[in-house]
Amino acid sequence: MGFSVKRRDFLGLVGGGAIGAALSPAPWKGLDDIAIWTQNWSWKPRLPRGPVEVAFTHCGLCPAGCGLKVRSVGGNPVSIHGVPGHPSSTGFVCALGLAGRYFSYHPSRIVEPTIVGTSGQRRGISRKAAVRQLGDWLDKARSGGGHGSVAILDNHPGRVRSLAYRGWLATLDGVHIKGLREDTPINRLRTMLDGPAPELGLDIARARTVLSFGAPVLEGLGSGGAGAHLRGRSDTEKPYIVQIETRPSRTARGADLWLRIAPGTETVLALGLANILVSEGLYDKEIIAQQALDLDGPGGYRELVARFSPKQVSRITGIDAATIKKVARRFASGPAVVIPGVDPGGGPLSAEAQTAAFSLSLLNGDVGRPGGVVARRAIPQEGQLADTVELADVPDGSIRLLIVDGAAGGCAMPTSLLKRKLNPSEGRVVSLSPFERSALHGADLVIPSTTPFENIDEAGVPIDAPVDSMGLTVPSMRAPDYSVDSLSVLSMVAKSSVVPTITELLRGRSDRIHAGGRGSVFDPSKGESVPLTEFQTNGDLWRALMGGGLWTDTSAAFTCPPFRLMGANAAIRDRLPQALEQPSTADRQAREIVLMPFGWRDAPGDGPLPPVMAKLFRETRLRLDSRFATICPKTAGELGFAQGDKASIKTSLGSITVEVVLDPAVVDGVVHVAVGPSTEAFGDASPGKGDQPLDLPSCKNDDCWRVIPAKMLEVVS
Amino acid sequence: MIEPLDNRAPTRVFLPWIGFWMAIFALGAYCTVLCLSQGLFHTNMNNRFGFGIWIFLDLTVIALGAGAFFSAFLLYILKKQALKDVIGAAVVLGFICYSGAVVVLAIDVGQPLRAWFTFWHPNAHSMLAEVTFCLTLYLLVLAIEYVPLILKNPSLSKNVSLLVFEGQLHKVVVVFAGVGAILSFFHQGSLGGLYGVMNGRPFAFREHFFIWPSTFFLFILSAIAAGPSFLILINKLASKISKKQLVRKEAYDFLGRISGWLLLAYVGLKSVDTIVWINHTAPASGYSASEFFKEASFGTWILFAEIILFGLLPALVLINNRLRKNPLVMIVAPLLVCIGIAINRYVMTLQSQSLPTLPFEEFVLYTPSLVEIGVFGGMLSYGVIVFSLSYRYLPLFPGLQQKAKT
Amino acid sequence: MLPGMYEFHFELGHLIFLGGFMTIGAVIGATLLITLFRSTRIVTVPGGATAIEKESTAGVLHHVGHTLLRPLAGGTLKISLDDLGTRLLGRPDRMRLPKIGQRITEGADAVKLWRKQSAATIVAPVSGTVVETGGHDDKWYLRVLPDATPVEGENLMGAAKVRSWLTSEIDKLQAILSSEDLGLAMADGGEPLPDLPSAVPDADWQKIYSEMF
Amino acid sequence: MTKTTPKKRYGMVIDIDRCDGCGACMVACSLENNVSVVPAGAAPHRGLTWIRVYSVTNKKEYPDSDTAYLPVSCQHCGNETPCVGVCPQSAVDVDPKNGIVSQIPERCMGCRYCMVACPYHARYFNWWDPEWPEGTEHLLNPGVTPRMRGVVEKCNFCHGRHHAAQERAASEGRSEIEPNEYQTACAEACPNGAITFGDLADKNSEVAKLAAGPESFQLLKSLGTEPKIYYLTQRGWVRDMATRTPLISKGQSHD
């Protein structure tokens, strides 16, 4: 019998198969899986694919220079982790460090050189044309002016790059201006020492007391993880932190003692503390007797501080006399660190406040003792270098060409201050920043440079590091073609001298360290340090550094040289007694308030903010940006404002519109407004001109813009 | 070609009327397209307000649409012949309310293409799954009940097959009335259950009877109390606009009476529920009722308005035989009833979200965006258009037809 | 939802919930299916086509109540049932006609006929005075003197309109017959069936009479 | 003989007194889990943050003024989990093996009922298409699929990391992952060491010891949801505010 398939059999087979398949889990599973296609994306992000690599580097976003472990996929850094056991950062990375790689794709990044045309409009030009233009302006500036007519504002002074700047400027009779950083005030202490002084650092970890004048001690000042160490509550060895600040900052909240000081009266408090140290004989009598040059005699320090009686000081600062005495006694009970803080937005304390604060360190014999101010050994340098000065010390109208380095972080400066230093008719600003920066709205020419994760540079030495160190920010992302290293720009313009490349400079320093033979090198992949002597050749050290290693110097004994408690600068010395003439906040006039701009430690002063942080800060209101003004309910009530009201803050230079936020911890008569990127506009640093509190200051002195007289008016909508 | 019933709105009146509503509908359609194609950021909802005006609207509309199932239940199962006049309109209203609610729900969810997952991966414990199942099935029932009405259009009734179909449907309408009553009962209840089961939201959470929270029953009761009132309102409105006596007075009277008594029962139970909630349920969760009403936007006034002003008052009016004779009262009282139910749905939807549960979260207010209002308008106009078309082309009101024949 | 899915497990809740809804869904579906099935069984009116053919006499007016008006000499009218009406009643068992001299009003009941416990009420097609009655069995008539001449009214139609009206009337009859469970399907043989109640004895004739007349 | 695997109960202890509100946990979480960035200028409560740090003050004046920072993520409720019961399509799931409450984004239709039901306001909706500034998609974590528009998402204790740890263990022939193999991004990132993550069922683990300590408490304990996130503080006012005590006992029947 033959086997034949009839139509009927075939249909039966197909039908039966269909029923059987329908009863199996297959169709259900299939239908479940197609569910994934029913989602309605209009744009679907593509995840990075490719080989996974792990590399070590250092963070270039701030001087802390934390050690980073970077995981890359297909050449893209997809995650950042801390390096456990790292000598300075001990495994920590801050929020900004975690997100900092996003700067490379920040919406406000400048993607081509731009120039301001005659019409005032900014337009893109080729790099070649930009360099030619820079060359022209350089020639003009040199021919038209004398010393200091060409200047570089260096946002990260102290690197080998800074040395290259100074070498180049030396050939042009230019000046190197140090950008504001959290470690800037330590230089004030150096000027108080008689004779050449070494690099100084603060030994916070071993201090018994930390006397912080508004420094973000618990928010990431100095090496990574220092704040966490200080905060650890089980640690009985940790220093006692006294925070002297007007604002309920995170450090103020977390400090052992928060002295809520009246705005701008830090000098008075410092001298008041000195008064108690001197009058109660709590100072280091041996050192003072041997080294102090200006304690006694007419116009001497003793005479000065005698006028700052606890009663007087209490009246002006708003801190009661008993507390002042308590703090002074605590301070004198062991090694202490004094930090006259630099606020990323509010700027530094006045020169006299810094002097008065550091005089306490000198009185206490803390300079040169463990747990106080320590000296770092120097690596020899060669070549002729231009002067390095602070912006406040630059004569008004003297700069004809200002080149602004593109380093990240730093602190914001008032627009008006920067403008004043420029020659009114010919002053030009050339920015090498990869971003629009609030203080540089009016940069005449922008040649965008690389962002921190794209270029090789030297990581910073944190303020609280007792010894020198060298770590590299090894690039973990490819720099885009439109960006250029700042030294390359200079070498393209330079005609009379050759500017070394950044790699040559770094290699040179590495070789000099190797030649010195001191210290040890930390290997991040192993988590341990080996003595430098184990590195046979200078190439071995270089390779270790390029692999994310960190060289740290050995510490050296340091004997405090003779010093002047009131500093060497006569102008500053004269200003010290004037601090007493300040009116107290109780004498405030109706509707007169003071504006205190400030910056968030993790939202770079005048740079942008990674969009993810902008989003999170906006959602949680953990950081209120410049659209908000914090004020105490009492003052708000007197001025007729309630929570959420819109207000206009006016100074002689302009006004900003803000939303009122009430906080009972804020000092009466003060309005705090943050400086920095907007959390609204993807973290853009400068969404529009005239909306930043730093466009407002109008101060007596160039070196301080912390306290600005202002009026707060209702906004009629 | 389907022709209008000859004694209904003339074309010159009808066209501008429909045109106006079509324009609003087009606007709503545009807003819908925005939401579906770009995302729900066009709304003003946020992570604290996951349910916005649309959910409030859906709940209100479904409560008011309860007239459909309740009338069908009374007419076909309990044989209350007085409702014969309004059953057509009730079915159309119900259909409009439910289909509109389903469409708005589809716009409201972020991934409407996945709405069928509820049938695919149902969570038997979820009140929303129950709502979805009931709503879908009941919408089917309403559509089936709507079909005979459509087939009664003279143009259509010339077709023998359709005529036969209509006749056959009419015979089984009692089955659908019964099934519809069960479904409606459950989903009105599960809509209330949506809130009552939220053990993490002390403002909404209520005591349970077996597996159902008290809101389950309160929502059913309030819906069947409000449904008849809404029927009165709509029929009166239609009469006013068409300038014709559409429904006999006896029907209005019956609806008013039943609405009044049910509302009275509801207000009583709601009061008991509120007292238990204030004194037992909320304190057991760590919240005192005073916290719920401390913000001015949702002060105790809203509780008073919901239960007394728009609850007890119209209930007492409607159960009074003498007052019901007054035509003005028969407009105002049902209106109060409907507003009261809307307030209840509003409070459950929005106040429960405005109030933070975490003590350090803020009190948040929500105002709908223009797009949300646009979609709302679209749904409203959809209802007016369907009702107008039904009125013009279908013998919605048997009373009116009789009058024309004699 | 179903076994084979990721981490699926049946709980009592699933069984109750899904069972409940599936039952309700099944009830709705089954009812709908039965209704649809029933709707396909259309009963054809026996001899309907012939009935239409026969009604095209010129000069005769038809009334929607299935009566005919034939003008007689002297301005009187003869009123009788039309063909379909006659078939619907077949041979009436009993009849009640108005008395001579009685006034009848258009649209009002005029004649009542009984067949097998079912009664049909015939409305007057015109207002006037009965001047003569007559006939027997199925052949009754009235002779009426109309109140007004010429005779007209919205329920009266001439030969032109009759065909379409009659078609719809037969459709209506079909629908009524079809919607009842008569258990039979009659083919239209084209043969005139003079007595429908005999041909379709199980139908609800009372309902048919009230719908048709 | 089959080896029975003991059930895990992953949980977290957050030391509020150590938290200074730096936000590193939020940043680390967002970057680890590819949580999208909402468009510039988005209204409040529209952004996505699986862990959100609240800043809470005691509303007193200096010197009594005090601020606490409370990081709040999904609390992974262990009892009557409010979001699980409400989801109509089983897109919310409590893993019986480890107690992690997870959200299945591919199954979620975005009805947002779970968000309304969550007492901790810890669930977030994708109001927009997931968006990152141009180019930054190259920096996303390849181990975690970004969610699409129109679905709800929330903390899942870094499911990607858990999955990776399990795979690693499986490839080495182990059925269990070691405690040090699995750590959430927030716990890893916290510079102050305020977050401790681990298995609460393991009585010897650091997290279980801290959770059992006298300073620990749960947010809104009065609701009875048994969160697996515990908080520590020595400050009475923080604890009193965040715990809430039932005003009457629960067993007591009123009617």
mmCIF file of N, CA and C in Angstrom, chain A residues 250-327:
data_model
loop_
_atom_site.group_PDB
_atom_site.id
_atom_site.type_symbol
_atom_site.label_atom_id
_atom_site.label_comp_id
_atom_site.label_asym_id
_atom_site.label_seq_id
_atom_site.Cartn_x
_atom_site.Cartn_y
_atom_site.Cartn_z
ATOM 1 N N ARG A 250 27.237 73.460 55.475
ATOM 2 C CA ARG A 250 27.276 72.080 55.947
ATOM 3 C C ARG A 250 28.377 71.909 56.995
ATOM 4 N N THR A 251 29.480 72.640 56.809
ATOM 5 C CA THR A 251 30.548 72.560 57.808
ATOM 6 C C THR A 251 30.084 73.187 59.121
ATOM 7 N N ALA A 252 29.427 74.325 59.026
ATOM 8 C CA ALA A 252 28.936 74.982 60.240
ATOM 9 C C ALA A 252 28.011 74.047 61.012
ATOM 10 N N ARG A 253 27.144 73.359 60.277
ATOM 11 C CA ARG A 253 26.206 72.429 60.917
ATOM 12 C C ARG A 253 26.930 71.265 61.572
ATOM 13 N N GLY A 254 27.994 70.821 60.916
ATOM 14 C CA GLY A 254 28.643 69.615 61.403
ATOM 15 C C GLY A 254 29.787 69.872 62.379
ATOM 16 N N ALA A 255 30.149 71.135 62.558
ATOM 17 C CA ALA A 255 31.300 71.447 63.398
ATOM 18 C C ALA A 255 30.986 71.195 64.876
ATOM 19 N N ASP A 256 32.031 71.034 65.666
ATOM 20 C CA ASP A 256 31.820 70.864 67.103
ATOM 21 C C ASP A 256 31.272 72.142 67.708
ATOM 22 N N LEU A 257 31.726 73.259 67.161
ATOM 23 C CA LEU A 257 31.233 74.551 67.642
ATOM 24 C C LEU A 257 31.102 75.474 66.444
ATOM 25 N N TRP A 258 29.932 76.023 66.287
ATOM 26 C CA TRP A 258 29.728 76.979 65.191
ATOM 27 C C TRP A 258 29.562 78.360 65.797
ATOM 28 N N LEU A 259 30.490 79.247 65.463
ATOM 29 C CA LEU A 259 30.369 80.634 65.909
ATOM 30 C C LEU A 259 29.736 81.416 64.782
ATOM 31 N N ARG A 260 28.477 81.807 64.991
ATOM 32 C CA ARG A 260 27.777 82.530 63.928
ATOM 33 C C ARG A 260 28.163 83.995 64.020
ATOM 34 N N ILE A 261 29.118 84.376 63.214
ATOM 35 C CA ILE A 261 29.745 85.682 63.330
ATOM 36 C C ILE A 261 29.021 86.719 62.473
ATOM 37 N N ALA A 262 29.047 87.941 62.936
ATOM 38 C CA ALA A 262 28.464 89.023 62.146
ATOM 39 C C ALA A 262 29.295 89.215 60.884
ATOM 40 N N PRO A 263 28.666 89.577 59.794
ATOM 41 C CA PRO A 263 29.371 89.643 58.513
ATOM 42 C C PRO A 263 30.589 90.571 58.573
ATOM 43 N N GLY A 264 31.708 90.102 58.053
ATOM 44 C CA GLY A 264 32.894 90.941 57.891
ATOM 45 C C GLY A 264 33.627 91.299 59.169
ATOM 46 N N THR A 265 33.388 90.561 60.251
ATOM 47 C CA THR A 265 34.051 90.926 61.510
ATOM 48 C C THR A 265 35.077 89.883 61.947
ATOM 49 N N GLU A 266 35.588 89.110 60.980
ATOM 50 C CA GLU A 266 36.544 88.044 61.301
ATOM 51 C C GLU A 266 37.823 88.612 61.913
ATOM 52 N N THR A 267 38.276 89.786 61.422
ATOM 53 C CA THR A 267 39.493 90.400 61.964
ATOM 54 C C THR A 267 39.322 90.670 63.456
ATOM 55 N N VAL A 268 38.162 91.181 63.783
ATOM 56 C CA VAL A 268 37.893 91.538 65.178
ATOM 57 C C VAL A 268 37.916 90.287 66.045
ATOM 58 N N LEU A 269 37.319 89.225 65.573
ATOM 59 C CA LEU A 269 37.289 88.002 66.368
ATOM 60 C C LEU A 269 38.703 87.443 66.546
ATOM 61 N N ALA A 270 39.462 87.414 65.446
ATOM 62 C CA ALA A 270 40.824 86.865 65.524
ATOM 63 C C ALA A 270 41.652 87.656 66.535
ATOM 64 N N LEU A 271 41.540 88.965 66.464
ATOM 65 C CA LEU A 271 42.322 89.786 67.388
ATOM 66 C C LEU A 271 41.773 89.678 68.808
ATOM 67 N N GLY A 272 40.468 89.435 68.923
ATOM 68 C CA GLY A 272 39.868 89.210 70.238
ATOM 69 C C GLY A 272 40.400 87.935 70.865
ATOM 70 N N LEU A 273 40.545 86.891 70.047
ATOM 71 C CA LEU A 273 41.116 85.637 70.548
ATOM 72 C C LEU A 273 42.570 85.867 70.960
ATOM 73 N N ALA A 274 43.275 86.661 70.126
ATOM 74 C CA ALA A 274 44.674 86.974 70.435
ATOM 75 C C ALA A 274 44.750 87.732 71.755
ATOM 76 N N ASN A 275 43.800 88.607 71.973
ATOM 77 C CA ASN A 275 43.740 89.382 73.205
ATOM 78 C C ASN A 275 43.751 88.464 74.430
ATOM 79 N N ILE A 276 42.945 87.398 74.336
ATOM 80 C CA ILE A 276 42.870 86.473 75.476
ATOM 81 C C ILE A 276 44.153 85.667 75.601
ATOM 82 N N LEU A 277 44.678 85.216 74.443
ATOM 83 C CA LEU A 277 45.931 84.455 74.488
ATOM 84 C C LEU A 277 47.038 85.285 75.137
ATOM 85 N N VAL A 278 47.073 86.563 74.760
ATOM 86 C CA VAL A 278 48.133 87.429 75.279
ATOM 87 C C VAL A 278 47.872 87.785 76.734
ATOM 88 N N SER A 279 46.636 88.222 77.021
ATOM 89 C CA SER A 279 46.370 88.709 78.372
ATOM 90 C C SER A 279 46.419 87.576 79.386
ATOM 91 N N GLU A 280 46.038 86.368 78.968
ATOM 92 C CA GLU A 280 46.071 85.257 79.917
ATOM 93 C C GLU A 280 47.379 84.491 79.823
ATOM 94 N N GLY A 281 48.282 84.953 78.977
ATOM 95 C CA GLY A 281 49.589 84.319 78.885
ATOM 96 C C GLY A 281 49.549 82.910 78.322
ATOM 97 N N LEU A 282 48.595 82.671 77.429
ATOM 98 C CA LEU A 282 48.412 81.316 76.903
ATOM 99 C C LEU A 282 49.286 81.041 75.685
ATOM 100 N N TYR A 283 49.974 82.052 75.180
ATOM 101 C CA TYR A 283 50.733 81.874 73.945
ATOM 102 C C TYR A 283 52.050 81.162 74.225
ATOM 103 N N ASP A 284 52.715 80.727 73.171
ATOM 104 C CA ASP A 284 53.982 80.012 73.305
ATOM 105 C C ASP A 284 55.074 81.026 73.613
ATOM 106 N N LYS A 285 55.339 81.172 74.889
ATOM 107 C CA LYS A 285 56.207 82.275 75.323
ATOM 108 C C LYS A 285 57.617 82.128 74.784
ATOM 109 N N GLU A 286 58.084 80.879 74.694
ATOM 110 C CA GLU A 286 59.460 80.650 74.255
ATOM 111 C C GLU A 286 59.669 81.134 72.826
ATOM 112 N N ILE A 287 58.794 80.651 71.948
ATOM 113 C CA ILE A 287 58.940 81.025 70.533
ATOM 114 C C ILE A 287 58.723 82.513 70.340
ATOM 115 N N ILE A 288 57.707 83.053 70.989
ATOM 116 C CA ILE A 288 57.403 84.465 70.811
ATOM 117 C C ILE A 288 58.599 85.310 71.269
ATOM 118 N N ALA A 289 59.162 84.895 72.394
ATOM 119 C CA ALA A 289 60.298 85.663 72.916
ATOM 120 C C ALA A 289 61.465 85.631 71.936
ATOM 121 N N GLN A 290 61.665 84.472 71.311
ATOM 122 C CA GLN A 290 62.817 84.341 70.420
ATOM 123 C C GLN A 290 62.583 84.909 69.027
ATOM 124 N N GLN A 291 61.386 84.683 68.482
ATOM 125 C CA GLN A 291 61.191 84.945 67.052
ATOM 126 C C GLN A 291 60.300 86.134 66.709
ATOM 127 N N ALA A 292 59.385 86.509 67.593
ATOM 128 C CA ALA A 292 58.445 87.579 67.232
ATOM 129 C C ALA A 292 59.169 88.906 67.159
ATOM 130 N N LEU A 293 58.960 89.615 66.052
ATOM 131 C CA LEU A 293 59.674 90.864 65.840
ATOM 132 C C LEU A 293 58.857 92.091 66.232
ATOM 133 N N ASP A 294 57.545 91.913 66.410
ATOM 134 C CA ASP A 294 56.719 93.108 66.607
ATOM 135 C C ASP A 294 55.708 92.939 67.730
ATOM 136 N N LEU A 295 56.076 92.195 68.790
ATOM 137 C CA LEU A 295 55.097 92.008 69.868
ATOM 138 C C LEU A 295 54.980 93.258 70.724
ATOM 139 N N ASP A 296 56.120 93.687 71.206
ATOM 140 C CA ASP A 296 56.057 94.813 72.146
ATOM 141 C C ASP A 296 56.436 96.121 71.464
ATOM 142 N N GLY A 297 56.379 97.142 72.245
ATOM 143 C CA GLY A 297 56.746 98.458 71.728
ATOM 144 C C GLY A 297 55.543 99.203 71.214
ATOM 145 N N PRO A 298 55.736 100.499 70.939
ATOM 146 C CA PRO A 298 54.620 101.306 70.447
ATOM 147 C C PRO A 298 54.180 100.801 69.074
ATOM 148 N N GLY A 299 52.874 100.679 68.931
ATOM 149 C CA GLY A 299 52.337 100.165 67.658
ATOM 150 C C GLY A 299 52.571 98.686 67.507
ATOM 151 N N GLY A 300 52.985 98.046 68.585
ATOM 152 C CA GLY A 300 53.243 96.612 68.525
ATOM 153 C C GLY A 300 51.970 95.797 68.659
ATOM 154 N N TYR A 301 52.132 94.473 68.518
ATOM 155 C CA TYR A 301 50.997 93.555 68.510
ATOM 156 C C TYR A 301 50.271 93.548 69.847
ATOM 157 N N ARG A 302 51.055 93.581 70.938
ATOM 158 C CA ARG A 302 50.444 93.542 72.262
ATOM 159 C C ARG A 302 49.534 94.751 72.455
ATOM 160 N N GLU A 303 50.026 95.883 72.004
ATOM 161 C CA GLU A 303 49.232 97.109 72.123
ATOM 162 C C GLU A 303 47.962 97.010 71.275
ATOM 163 N N LEU A 304 48.141 96.429 70.083
ATOM 164 C CA LEU A 304 46.990 96.294 69.173
ATOM 165 C C LEU A 304 45.899 95.418 69.794
ATOM 166 N N VAL A 305 46.297 94.222 70.236
ATOM 167 C CA VAL A 305 45.258 93.293 70.692
ATOM 168 C C VAL A 305 44.640 93.725 72.011
ATOM 169 N N ALA A 306 45.358 94.550 72.767
ATOM 170 C CA ALA A 306 44.807 95.015 74.043
ATOM 171 C C ALA A 306 43.499 95.782 73.823
ATOM 172 N N ARG A 307 43.394 96.401 72.655
ATOM 173 C CA ARG A 307 42.174 97.174 72.365
ATOM 174 C C ARG A 307 40.982 96.268 72.044
ATOM 175 N N PHE A 308 41.286 94.984 71.730
ATOM 176 C CA PHE A 308 40.191 94.075 71.331
ATOM 177 C C PHE A 308 39.729 93.256 72.532
ATOM 178 N N SER A 309 39.148 93.980 73.504
ATOM 179 C CA SER A 309 38.686 93.317 74.715
ATOM 180 C C SER A 309 37.495 92.413 74.362
ATOM 181 N N PRO A 310 37.303 91.336 75.130
ATOM 182 C CA PRO A 310 36.175 90.432 74.846
ATOM 183 C C PRO A 310 34.848 91.170 74.732
ATOM 184 N N LYS A 311 34.669 92.198 75.538
ATOM 185 C CA LYS A 311 33.403 92.926 75.514
ATOM 186 C C LYS A 311 33.196 93.631 74.179
ATOM 187 N N GLN A 312 34.284 94.314 73.747
ATOM 188 C CA GLN A 312 34.233 95.015 72.453
ATOM 189 C C GLN A 312 33.979 94.036 71.320
ATOM 190 N N VAL A 313 34.766 92.955 71.357
ATOM 191 C CA VAL A 313 34.684 91.954 70.296
ATOM 192 C C VAL A 313 33.299 91.332 70.249
ATOM 193 N N SER A 314 32.775 91.072 71.418
ATOM 194 C CA SER A 314 31.447 90.479 71.487
ATOM 195 C C SER A 314 30.402 91.404 70.861
ATOM 196 N N ARG A 315 30.549 92.695 71.129
ATOM 197 C CA ARG A 315 29.580 93.664 70.596
ATOM 198 C C ARG A 315 29.606 93.664 69.066
ATOM 199 N N ILE A 316 30.800 93.597 68.513
ATOM 200 C CA ILE A 316 30.913 93.715 67.052
ATOM 201 C C ILE A 316 30.615 92.396 66.346
ATOM 202 N N THR A 317 31.128 91.317 66.900
ATOM 203 C CA THR A 317 30.976 90.046 66.192
ATOM 204 C C THR A 317 29.665 89.337 66.491
ATOM 205 N N GLY A 318 29.045 89.718 67.605
ATOM 206 C CA GLY A 318 27.795 89.045 67.958
ATOM 207 C C GLY A 318 28.025 87.715 68.670
ATOM 208 N N ILE A 319 29.259 87.437 69.039
ATOM 209 C CA ILE A 319 29.544 86.184 69.748
ATOM 210 C C ILE A 319 29.818 86.540 71.204
ATOM 211 N N ASP A 320 29.200 85.818 72.133
ATOM 212 C CA ASP A 320 29.333 86.264 73.516
ATOM 213 C C ASP A 320 30.734 86.018 74.062
ATOM 214 N N ALA A 321 31.098 86.831 75.022
ATOM 215 C CA ALA A 321 32.477 86.880 75.530
ATOM 216 C C ALA A 321 32.915 85.545 76.121
ATOM 217 N N ALA A 322 32.006 84.878 76.766
ATOM 218 C CA ALA A 322 32.378 83.606 77.393
ATOM 219 C C ALA A 322 32.811 82.596 76.344
ATOM 220 N N THR A 323 32.079 82.574 75.240
ATOM 221 C CA THR A 323 32.420 81.642 74.161
ATOM 222 C C THR A 323 33.782 81.999 73.576
ATOM 223 N N ILE A 324 34.045 83.283 73.415
ATOM 224 C CA ILE A 324 35.331 83.703 72.870
ATOM 225 C C ILE A 324 36.457 83.215 73.766
ATOM 226 N N LYS A 325 36.247 83.348 75.069
ATOM 227 C CA LYS A 325 37.273 82.898 76.022
ATOM 228 C C LYS A 325 37.450 81.392 75.945
ATOM 229 N N LYS A 326 36.329 80.702 75.839
ATOM 230 C CA LYS A 326 36.369 79.238 75.787
ATOM 231 C C LYS A 326 37.161 78.786 74.555
ATOM 232 N N VAL A 327 36.890 79.423 73.421
ATOM 233 C CA VAL A 327 37.563 79.048 72.180
ATOM 234 C C VAL A 327 39.056 79.341 72.283
#
